[in-house]
Short mmCIF file of C-alpha atoms in Angstrom, two decimals:
data_model
loop_
_atom_site.label_atom_id
_atom_site.label_comp_id
_atom_site.label_asym_id
_atom_site.label_seq_id
_atom_site.Cartn_x
_atom_site.Cartn_y
_atom_site.Cartn_z
CA MET A 1 -48.42 134.73 3.03
CA VAL A 2 -49.67 136.33 0.54
CA THR A 3 -47.74 137.34 -2.76
CA ALA A 4 -47.56 140.28 -4.46
CA VAL A 5 -48.31 140.07 -8.08
CA ILE A 6 -46.86 143.50 -8.87
CA GLU A 7 -44.94 146.04 -7.66
CA VAL A 8 -44.48 149.13 -7.49
CA ARG A 9 -41.59 151.08 -6.42
CA ASP A 10 -40.64 155.24 -6.05
CA LEU A 11 -42.30 155.45 -9.88
CA VAL A 12 -42.12 158.90 -11.57
CA ASN A 13 -43.86 159.56 -14.71
CA ARG A 14 -43.56 163.10 -16.26
CA PHE A 15 -45.26 164.91 -19.46
CA GLY A 16 -42.70 167.72 -19.98
CA ALA A 17 -42.31 169.67 -17.24
CA GLN A 18 -45.84 167.93 -15.75
CA THR A 19 -45.35 165.46 -12.62
CA VAL A 20 -48.12 162.95 -12.61
CA HIS A 21 -46.56 160.26 -10.16
CA GLU A 22 -43.94 161.06 -8.32
CA HIS A 23 -42.39 158.10 -5.83
CA LEU A 24 -44.89 156.27 -5.58
CA ASP A 25 -45.73 152.53 -3.97
CA LEU A 26 -47.95 150.34 -4.83
CA ASP A 27 -48.57 146.39 -4.64
CA VAL A 28 -51.24 144.01 -5.76
CA GLN A 29 -51.77 141.48 -3.96
CA ALA A 30 -52.12 137.36 -5.60
CA GLY A 31 -56.11 136.80 -5.74
CA GLU A 32 -57.45 140.65 -4.56
CA VAL A 33 -59.90 143.28 -6.28
CA LEU A 34 -57.87 146.06 -6.09
CA GLY A 35 -59.54 149.73 -6.40
CA VAL A 36 -57.58 152.79 -7.45
CA VAL A 37 -59.18 155.32 -7.38
CA GLY A 38 -58.39 159.53 -7.25
CA GLY A 39 -59.53 163.43 -8.61
CA SER A 40 -59.65 163.48 -12.40
CA GLY A 41 -55.70 164.28 -13.11
CA THR A 42 -54.07 161.88 -10.84
CA GLY A 43 -52.53 159.58 -13.77
CA LYS A 44 -55.54 156.43 -12.66
CA SER A 45 -55.08 155.20 -16.39
CA VAL A 46 -51.29 155.90 -16.70
CA LEU A 47 -50.84 154.10 -13.91
CA LEU A 48 -52.92 151.70 -15.37
CA ARG A 49 -50.90 152.06 -18.67
CA SER A 50 -47.10 151.49 -16.78
CA ILE A 51 -47.61 148.36 -14.80
CA VAL A 52 -49.45 146.65 -18.44
CA GLY A 53 -46.30 148.10 -20.64
CA LEU A 54 -47.23 150.83 -22.67
CA ARG A 55 -45.78 153.37 -21.10
CA GLU A 56 -42.67 153.87 -19.62
CA PRO A 57 -42.85 155.62 -16.42
CA SER A 58 -39.73 157.87 -16.17
CA ALA A 59 -37.97 156.87 -13.99
CA GLY A 60 -38.86 154.01 -10.71
CA SER A 61 -40.11 150.28 -11.68
CA VAL A 62 -42.77 148.10 -12.37
CA ARG A 63 -42.40 144.43 -11.40
CA VAL A 64 -44.73 142.38 -12.02
CA PHE A 65 -44.66 138.46 -11.57
CA GLY A 66 -41.49 139.26 -10.10
CA GLU A 67 -39.29 140.74 -13.76
CA ASN A 68 -38.81 144.40 -14.39
CA LEU A 69 -40.74 144.61 -18.24
CA GLN A 70 -38.24 147.19 -18.72
CA GLU A 71 -35.41 144.99 -18.58
CA LEU A 72 -36.65 141.77 -20.33
CA ASN A 73 -35.64 140.72 -24.11
CA PRO A 74 -38.79 141.33 -26.52
CA GLN A 75 -39.63 137.16 -26.03
CA ARG A 76 -39.29 136.96 -22.94
CA ARG A 77 -41.76 140.44 -21.73
CA SER A 78 -44.13 139.08 -23.71
CA GLU A 79 -44.46 135.74 -22.15
CA VAL A 80 -45.09 137.73 -19.45
CA GLU A 81 -47.89 139.85 -20.95
CA ARG A 82 -49.82 137.07 -21.67
CA ARG A 83 -50.40 136.78 -18.20
CA PHE A 84 -52.57 139.73 -17.72
CA GLY A 85 -55.68 140.70 -19.78
CA VAL A 86 -56.80 144.73 -20.34
CA LEU A 87 -60.55 146.23 -20.06
CA PHE A 88 -59.61 149.64 -22.07
CA GLN A 89 -62.09 152.27 -20.77
CA GLN A 90 -64.56 152.79 -24.13
CA GLY A 91 -63.28 149.08 -25.28
CA ALA A 92 -61.59 149.60 -27.86
CA LEU A 93 -62.52 146.51 -29.57
CA PHE A 94 -62.20 146.68 -33.87
CA SER A 95 -65.17 149.13 -35.02
CA SER A 96 -64.78 146.58 -38.10
CA LEU A 97 -64.31 143.25 -37.04
CA THR A 98 -67.43 141.03 -35.11
CA LEU A 99 -67.48 140.29 -31.40
CA CYS A 100 -66.58 136.58 -31.86
CA GLU A 101 -63.36 138.12 -34.50
CA ASN A 102 -62.13 141.03 -31.68
CA VAL A 103 -61.80 137.35 -29.13
CA ALA A 104 -60.43 135.25 -31.40
CA LEU A 105 -57.52 137.82 -32.78
CA PRO A 106 -55.28 137.83 -29.83
CA LEU A 107 -55.67 133.50 -30.39
CA ILE A 108 -54.59 133.61 -33.74
CA GLU A 109 -52.04 135.91 -32.96
CA HIS A 110 -49.94 135.32 -29.86
CA ALA A 111 -51.63 131.72 -29.04
CA GLY A 112 -51.56 130.23 -32.76
CA LEU A 113 -54.35 129.39 -32.93
CA LYS A 114 -56.35 128.14 -36.63
CA ARG A 115 -59.14 131.03 -37.21
CA PRO A 116 -61.31 127.85 -36.10
CA ASP A 117 -60.17 127.02 -33.45
CA ALA A 118 -59.82 129.87 -32.32
CA GLU A 119 -63.18 131.52 -32.61
CA ALA A 120 -64.21 128.19 -31.09
CA LEU A 121 -62.61 129.07 -28.33
CA ALA A 122 -64.14 133.12 -28.44
CA ARG A 123 -67.91 132.40 -28.11
CA VAL A 124 -66.45 129.80 -25.20
CA LYS A 125 -64.75 133.37 -24.18
CA LEU A 126 -68.03 135.66 -24.68
CA ALA A 127 -70.16 133.35 -22.94
CA LEU A 128 -68.59 133.10 -20.10
CA SER A 129 -68.68 136.89 -20.15
CA GLY A 130 -72.19 136.92 -20.32
CA LEU A 131 -73.64 137.44 -24.04
CA PRO A 132 -75.16 135.35 -25.74
CA PRO A 133 -74.57 132.97 -28.82
CA ASN A 134 -76.23 135.74 -31.30
CA ALA A 135 -74.06 138.32 -29.96
CA ALA A 136 -70.85 136.27 -31.08
CA GLN A 137 -71.74 137.76 -35.34
CA LYS A 138 -72.31 140.91 -33.81
CA TYR A 139 -70.41 144.19 -34.55
CA PRO A 140 -69.50 146.74 -31.75
CA SER A 141 -71.63 149.39 -33.93
CA GLN A 142 -74.95 147.34 -32.98
CA LEU A 143 -74.38 146.64 -29.41
CA SER A 144 -74.91 148.40 -26.25
CA GLY A 145 -72.37 149.48 -23.48
CA GLY A 146 -72.96 146.86 -21.88
CA MET A 147 -73.00 144.14 -24.29
CA ILE A 148 -69.75 146.52 -25.52
CA LYS A 149 -68.13 146.73 -21.99
CA ARG A 150 -68.96 142.72 -21.65
CA ALA A 151 -67.03 141.79 -25.11
CA ALA A 152 -64.27 144.09 -24.57
CA LEU A 153 -63.87 141.90 -20.51
CA ALA A 154 -64.32 138.86 -23.83
CA ARG A 155 -61.35 139.67 -25.26
CA ALA A 156 -59.37 140.31 -21.94
CA LEU A 157 -60.04 136.63 -20.49
CA ALA A 158 -58.95 135.62 -24.72
CA LEU A 159 -55.54 134.19 -22.97
CA ASP A 160 -56.66 132.98 -20.07
CA PRO A 161 -54.57 135.60 -17.66
CA GLU A 162 -53.47 135.28 -14.43
CA ILE A 163 -54.27 139.46 -13.73
CA LEU A 164 -56.85 141.61 -15.12
CA PHE A 165 -56.78 145.28 -15.60
CA LEU A 166 -59.59 147.28 -15.71
CA ASP A 167 -60.07 150.84 -16.17
CA GLU A 168 -63.82 152.30 -15.99
CA PRO A 169 -65.12 149.39 -16.96
CA THR A 170 -68.69 150.61 -15.30
CA ALA A 171 -68.75 153.99 -16.19
CA GLY A 172 -71.81 154.87 -18.21
CA LEU A 173 -73.81 151.55 -17.28
CA ASP A 174 -77.07 151.89 -15.48
CA PRO A 175 -77.44 150.91 -11.88
CA ILE A 176 -78.53 147.46 -12.88
CA GLY A 177 -76.39 146.90 -15.73
CA ALA A 178 -73.06 147.99 -13.48
CA ALA A 179 -74.37 145.62 -10.60
CA ALA A 180 -74.51 143.10 -13.03
CA PHE A 181 -71.26 142.80 -14.02
CA ASP A 182 -69.34 143.93 -10.37
CA GLN A 183 -70.91 140.73 -9.88
CA LEU A 184 -69.88 139.81 -13.06
CA ILE A 185 -65.91 140.33 -11.79
CA LEU A 186 -66.40 138.99 -8.61
CA THR A 187 -67.36 135.47 -10.17
CA LEU A 188 -64.24 135.74 -12.36
CA ARG A 189 -61.71 136.84 -9.91
CA ASP A 190 -63.32 133.52 -7.72
CA ALA A 191 -64.08 130.87 -10.65
CA LEU A 192 -60.77 131.30 -12.22
CA GLY A 193 -58.21 132.88 -9.59
CA LEU A 194 -58.02 136.30 -10.52
CA SER A 195 -56.09 139.37 -9.27
CA VAL A 196 -58.02 142.39 -10.81
CA PHE A 197 -56.67 146.11 -10.42
CA LEU A 198 -59.54 147.72 -11.80
CA VAL A 199 -59.34 151.95 -12.33
CA THR A 200 -63.10 153.25 -11.09
CA HIS A 201 -65.18 156.40 -9.26
CA ASP A 202 -67.82 153.63 -9.35
CA LEU A 203 -68.84 153.75 -5.39
CA ASP A 204 -70.95 150.84 -5.21
CA THR A 205 -68.52 148.53 -6.92
CA LEU A 206 -65.74 149.99 -4.47
CA TYR A 207 -68.42 148.70 -1.43
CA THR A 208 -69.18 145.93 -3.47
CA ILE A 209 -66.95 143.84 -4.78
CA CYS A 210 -62.74 145.50 -4.30
CA ASP A 211 -60.99 143.74 -1.10
CA ARG A 212 -58.22 147.48 -0.81
CA ILE A 213 -58.77 150.39 -1.85
CA ALA A 214 -55.65 152.41 -3.43
CA VAL A 215 -56.10 156.53 -3.01
CA LEU A 216 -54.11 158.42 -5.41
CA SER A 217 -53.30 161.97 -3.99
CA GLN A 218 -50.71 164.54 -4.05
CA LYS A 219 -48.78 162.03 -6.66
CA ARG A 220 -48.38 159.35 -5.11
CA VAL A 221 -50.84 156.56 -2.98
CA LEU A 222 -51.95 158.31 -0.03
CA ILE A 223 -53.43 154.85 1.36
CA ALA A 224 -53.83 151.22 0.66
CA ASP A 225 -56.18 149.67 2.95
CA ARG A 226 -59.29 147.99 3.50
CA LEU A 227 -62.32 149.55 2.62
CA PRO A 228 -63.01 150.97 6.26
CA VAL A 229 -59.93 152.19 7.14
CA VAL A 230 -59.66 153.93 4.25
CA GLU A 231 -62.60 155.65 5.40
CA GLN A 232 -61.22 156.99 8.40
CA HIS A 233 -58.41 158.71 6.79
CA PRO A 234 -58.63 162.68 7.23
CA ASP A 235 -57.20 163.98 4.01
CA PRO A 236 -60.44 166.01 2.56
CA TRP A 237 -60.42 164.68 -0.50
CA ILE A 238 -61.18 160.63 0.70
CA GLN A 239 -64.05 162.64 3.43
CA GLU A 240 -65.84 164.03 1.12
CA TYR A 241 -65.58 161.15 -0.94
CA PHE A 242 -66.59 158.20 0.83
CA HIS A 243 -68.70 160.08 2.91
CA GLY A 244 -70.72 162.75 1.16
CA PRO A 245 -74.10 162.04 -0.27
CA ARG A 246 -73.19 159.63 -2.64
CA GLY A 247 -70.96 157.48 -0.17
CA ARG A 248 -73.58 157.07 2.46
CA ALA A 249 -75.69 156.14 -0.61
CA ALA A 250 -72.80 153.44 -1.58
CA GLN A 251 -72.57 152.49 2.14
CA ALA A 252 -75.53 151.45 3.27
CA ALA A 253 -76.77 149.96 0.09
CA ALA A 254 -73.73 147.48 0.62
CA THR A 255 -74.72 147.16 4.07
CA ARG A 256 -78.20 146.05 3.28
CA SER A 257 -76.59 143.65 0.79
CA GLN A 258 -74.77 141.81 3.11
#
């Protein structure tokens, strides 16, 4: 029996008079890579922020590992939040810190490690994310977009999370860099037993690494299923997205690589 590590029920998110989500339901299963897609303004990042506890929903519930973060005391909530890592859209690295210091920071702040131990472990995480040893002492301003993504991934992995949240991880990367990043995510998922919640517009990513796709539309999850099932949904946006020129190209590329 597949276990749901995230359960979203009847979620509502409002910004003043604007309702972004209403009666939204979604499960994320243990060990899967779930791709979350939708048109602009459908609230993909808002949903991610609601799940990780950065935004309090207007109504509904979000349970992670069976617990509702909004109902937990601060200590217990912190313990649960340590079980997931987040990679934000622009990396969100501290510009005044080296990569090693960026990754070491959560180990010092949340795991209570001494600085030398935290930095030694940070170098391991950077290597795990595919960065060379000499990258550890570089600052974010000295890095390419792809290296920033990998450094942000290393920080997301710092506390050995069980769930990884990725917000547009391949945005801005060239096709070769994006493909390499996709394969890295698959490798880490398989090696570390991660569950992955992945917000993306990248069709190649959807066809290459996602086990299921959740489509946000009409303020809710219109469908969450395997890609061949989602492709056949009659919704006009889904049909245009997956069966347009880029969708056909991504599908053909995925078929050739199998």
